[in-house]
Amino acid sequence: MNKKILTLFLALAASVSAFAQANISPAKAQSKKVILLGGVVHTGNGQVINNGYVVFEKGKITGVGDATTVRFAANDGEMINVNGKHIYPGFIAPVNTLGLVEYESIKATLDFQEIGNLNPHIRSIVAYNTDSKVPATLRTNGVLMAQIRPSGGAISGSSSIVQLDAWNWEDAAIKTDDGMHVSWPATPRFRGGFGGGRMGAFSPESLAERTQNAILELNSFFTEAKAYNEGAKPAETNTRFAAMAKLFKGEQKLYITANTQKDIVAAVNFAKKFNITPVIIGGSDAYLITDFLKQNNVPVIVKQPHALPNNIDDDVNMPYKNAAILYNAGVTVAVSIDDFWQQRNLPFMAGTVATWGLDKEKALQTITLNTAKILGVDKSVGSLEVGKDATLFVSTGDALDMKSNKIEKAFIQGRDINLDNLHKQLDKKFSDKYGIK
């Protein structure tokens, strides 16, 4: 009985919380030309224009350049003076469950994982919730796009890339089913301890054997799926094998989560067997094998620079340095965060990368153009260039610095979006209560 009462209480709490935030409707399509004039333009490709302009119309950028070399007529469009402010391309948050999770303590709001170990047929995009309150908190810090992916099992399913101001998942989608996600089987690390040299109920040998069996199962599935998709059309459809077709045709990327040096090498060699160049997610030890990654043209999406070292004898600051070491070695690298609710801190992770070995504009690329290249959407987003989507924002300060990041305006595909969110509403509510200005 108590359990039923608790469940009902949590459900009611969720309902009340859902109405705590004012309804924020997605912005309407851009109706007139917009000119951002006089700001510091960070193009996202390494270039900075100190007194620049950005012009966009019908959702696309039509001009970027030095404001001292052009003159705009007063009736040429909506002129927005951004002198002394900064213009950035919208940040992209890769590899997360944003919109698939709302309340971690309430099972009914968790929609990021399916039962089973091999689920390539799962599509995260159809479960993406555009009414989630979380994306609004990301927009406030300049994160305007995200890669939504499922998790769990050896093969989790397909991710998709969305913009964060939409009525439904169809409106949100920038690219659907961009990649298949695999978690490389990794043997738990044995640190010694009680139980006669055992880890719990398992010996190191039995754990290693279990990992090897998982790798064999993964290899067998890929082999059968490849044969299924390259052979004659079968009488009965195998939905799991059929879901791998785009991957083998090169129309979909393969994202493999792996962290140790040994696992990264094994994962890359596994993908090469099937003529696939993978993207490594995590890559805690990637800095140890930069030559291998570069030779194989393997990009890395580094997870959470604000973390503890992966190995007990690592430099304590290695998580901060990893992205810079990879970037400076010629590896295409992007930065991500694990938890869906922490995605708003993505720009500050890039700021940490800038402090530990990367030029500020190169660090910016790890959450803009580099990310767009890895995800395969760099032709439309990731930098401020003519012809690309007008997905960008204006900040009064450095957007990678927690102290000075203050987003005044943001546009997604040219639409002037609402930057309100539940955090701001609560801040105002209690600031008014205690007279805080």
mmCIF file of N, CA and C in Angstrom, residues 43-45 60-61 89-90 92 145 161 174-175 178 253 255 299 332 365 367-391:
data_model
loop_
_atom_site.group_PDB
_atom_site.id
_atom_site.type_symbol
_atom_site.label_atom_id
_atom_site.label_comp_id
_atom_site.label_asym_id
_atom_site.label_seq_id
_atom_site.Cartn_x
_atom_site.Cartn_y
_atom_site.Cartn_z
ATOM 1 N N THR A 43 33.294 32.732 -35.887
ATOM 2 C CA THR A 43 32.665 31.973 -36.967
ATOM 3 C C THR A 43 32.554 30.480 -36.676
ATOM 4 N N GLY A 44 33.364 29.974 -35.746
ATOM 5 C CA GLY A 44 33.326 28.544 -35.439
ATOM 6 C C GLY A 44 34.328 27.741 -36.232
ATOM 7 N N ASN A 45 34.941 28.354 -37.246
ATOM 8 C CA ASN A 45 35.975 27.655 -38.024
ATOM 9 C C ASN A 45 37.374 28.200 -37.725
ATOM 10 N N LYS A 60 18.397 31.238 -43.428
ATOM 11 C CA LYS A 60 19.747 30.950 -43.907
ATOM 12 C C LYS A 60 20.644 32.179 -43.800
ATOM 13 N N ILE A 61 21.919 31.945 -43.523
ATOM 14 C CA ILE A 61 22.885 33.037 -43.456
ATOM 15 C C ILE A 61 23.197 33.508 -44.875
ATOM 16 N N PRO A 89 28.125 30.614 -33.423
ATOM 17 C CA PRO A 89 27.235 29.584 -33.982
ATOM 18 C C PRO A 89 26.627 28.785 -32.836
ATOM 19 N N GLY A 90 25.437 28.247 -33.035
ATOM 20 C CA GLY A 90 24.810 27.451 -31.982
ATOM 21 C C GLY A 90 25.660 26.256 -31.603
ATOM 22 N N ILE A 92 26.481 22.477 -30.215
ATOM 23 C CA ILE A 92 25.875 21.170 -30.481
ATOM 24 C C ILE A 92 26.276 20.192 -29.375
ATOM 25 N N MET A 145 21.387 22.713 -30.442
ATOM 26 C CA MET A 145 21.193 21.450 -31.166
ATOM 27 C C MET A 145 21.753 20.308 -30.329
ATOM 28 N N ILE A 161 19.779 13.848 -34.910
ATOM 29 C CA ILE A 161 20.221 15.188 -34.530
ATOM 30 C C ILE A 161 19.026 16.128 -34.620
ATOM 31 N N ILE A 174 16.994 17.497 -37.574
ATOM 32 C CA ILE A 174 17.949 18.034 -38.549
ATOM 33 C C ILE A 174 18.445 16.885 -39.427
ATOM 34 N N LYS A 175 18.727 15.756 -38.774
ATOM 35 C CA LYS A 175 19.134 14.548 -39.501
ATOM 36 C C LYS A 175 18.674 13.343 -38.690
ATOM 37 N N ASP A 178 21.224 9.211 -37.842
ATOM 38 C CA ASP A 178 22.567 9.554 -38.340
ATOM 39 C C ASP A 178 23.595 8.476 -38.030
ATOM 40 N N LYS A 253 26.664 6.403 -39.598
ATOM 41 C CA LYS A 253 27.949 6.273 -38.918
ATOM 42 C C LYS A 253 27.841 5.231 -37.805
ATOM 43 N N TYR A 255 29.050 4.645 -34.047
ATOM 44 C CA TYR A 255 29.593 5.253 -32.831
ATOM 45 C C TYR A 255 29.850 4.140 -31.820
ATOM 46 N N PRO A 299 37.634 9.840 -35.569
ATOM 47 C CA PRO A 299 37.319 10.970 -34.686
ATOM 48 C C PRO A 299 37.004 10.469 -33.276
ATOM 49 N N THR A 332 40.347 14.625 -35.148
ATOM 50 C CA THR A 332 39.127 15.420 -35.041
ATOM 51 C C THR A 332 38.439 15.075 -33.735
ATOM 52 N N GLN A 365 35.579 25.103 -31.457
ATOM 53 C CA GLN A 365 35.281 24.147 -32.524
ATOM 54 C C GLN A 365 34.874 22.776 -31.994
ATOM 55 N N ILE A 367 32.769 22.118 -29.866
ATOM 56 C CA ILE A 367 31.318 22.055 -29.625
ATOM 57 C C ILE A 367 30.538 22.715 -30.764
ATOM 58 N N THR A 368 31.245 23.036 -31.865
ATOM 59 C CA THR A 368 30.565 23.623 -33.024
ATOM 60 C C THR A 368 30.936 22.855 -34.297
ATOM 61 N N LEU A 369 31.920 23.359 -35.044
ATOM 62 C CA LEU A 369 32.211 22.792 -36.361
ATOM 63 C C LEU A 369 32.738 21.362 -36.288
ATOM 64 N N ASN A 370 33.636 21.070 -35.343
ATOM 65 C CA ASN A 370 34.143 19.699 -35.221
ATOM 66 C C ASN A 370 33.008 18.717 -34.946
ATOM 67 N N THR A 371 32.123 19.110 -34.044
ATOM 68 C CA THR A 371 30.985 18.247 -33.717
ATOM 69 C C THR A 371 30.105 18.041 -34.945
ATOM 70 N N ALA A 372 29.861 19.123 -35.679
ATOM 71 C CA ALA A 372 29.039 19.024 -36.892
ATOM 72 C C ALA A 372 29.684 18.104 -37.919
ATOM 73 N N LYS A 373 31.010 18.175 -38.060
ATOM 74 C CA LYS A 373 31.713 17.308 -39.008
ATOM 75 C C LYS A 373 31.583 15.841 -38.597
ATOM 76 N N ILE A 374 31.790 15.567 -37.314
ATOM 77 C CA ILE A 374 31.706 14.188 -36.827
ATOM 78 C C ILE A 374 30.304 13.624 -37.026
ATOM 79 N N LEU A 375 29.294 14.459 -36.798
ATOM 80 C CA LEU A 375 27.906 14.001 -36.913
ATOM 81 C C LEU A 375 27.408 14.023 -38.354
ATOM 82 N N GLY A 376 28.191 14.617 -39.249
ATOM 83 C CA GLY A 376 27.808 14.638 -40.657
ATOM 84 C C GLY A 376 26.789 15.696 -41.025
ATOM 85 N N VAL A 377 26.753 16.813 -40.261
ATOM 86 C CA VAL A 377 25.800 17.891 -40.558
ATOM 87 C C VAL A 377 26.511 19.229 -40.769
ATOM 88 N N ASP A 378 27.800 19.195 -41.072
ATOM 89 C CA ASP A 378 28.588 20.423 -41.192
ATOM 90 C C ASP A 378 28.241 21.251 -42.430
ATOM 91 N N LYS A 379 27.496 20.691 -43.373
ATOM 92 C CA LYS A 379 27.081 21.477 -44.536
ATOM 93 C C LYS A 379 25.968 22.458 -44.187
ATOM 94 N N SER A 380 25.295 22.227 -43.069
ATOM 95 C CA SER A 380 24.177 23.105 -42.708
ATOM 96 C C SER A 380 24.356 23.817 -41.377
ATOM 97 N N VAL A 381 25.163 23.283 -40.473
ATOM 98 C CA VAL A 381 25.343 23.913 -39.156
ATOM 99 C C VAL A 381 26.797 23.783 -38.707
ATOM 100 N N GLY A 382 27.114 24.412 -37.583
ATOM 101 C CA GLY A 382 28.451 24.271 -36.998
ATOM 102 C C GLY A 382 29.337 25.488 -37.131
ATOM 103 N N SER A 383 29.025 26.372 -38.074
ATOM 104 C CA SER A 383 29.826 27.586 -38.257
ATOM 105 C C SER A 383 28.969 28.663 -38.895
ATOM 106 N N LEU A 384 29.441 29.902 -38.804
ATOM 107 C CA LEU A 384 28.734 31.032 -39.387
ATOM 108 C C LEU A 384 29.284 31.274 -40.785
ATOM 109 N N GLU A 385 28.647 30.654 -41.764
ATOM 110 C CA GLU A 385 29.063 30.766 -43.150
ATOM 111 C C GLU A 385 27.842 30.912 -44.043
ATOM 112 N N VAL A 386 28.019 31.642 -45.133
ATOM 113 C CA VAL A 386 26.918 31.879 -46.068
ATOM 114 C C VAL A 386 26.352 30.547 -46.576
ATOM 115 N N GLY A 387 25.043 30.438 -46.540
ATOM 116 C CA GLY A 387 24.366 29.239 -47.006
ATOM 117 C C GLY A 387 23.978 28.274 -45.901
ATOM 118 N N LYS A 388 24.572 28.431 -44.730
ATOM 119 C CA LYS A 388 24.238 27.540 -43.616
ATOM 120 C C LYS A 388 23.023 28.063 -42.854
ATOM 121 N N ASP A 389 22.448 27.191 -42.028
ATOM 122 C CA ASP A 389 21.312 27.598 -41.201
ATOM 123 C C ASP A 389 21.697 28.750 -40.285
ATOM 124 N N ALA A 390 20.767 29.674 -40.099
ATOM 125 C CA ALA A 390 20.986 30.786 -39.175
ATOM 126 C C ALA A 390 20.654 30.325 -37.756
ATOM 127 N N THR A 391 21.475 29.406 -37.266
ATOM 128 C CA THR A 391 21.344 28.906 -35.891
ATOM 129 C C THR A 391 22.524 29.457 -35.115
#
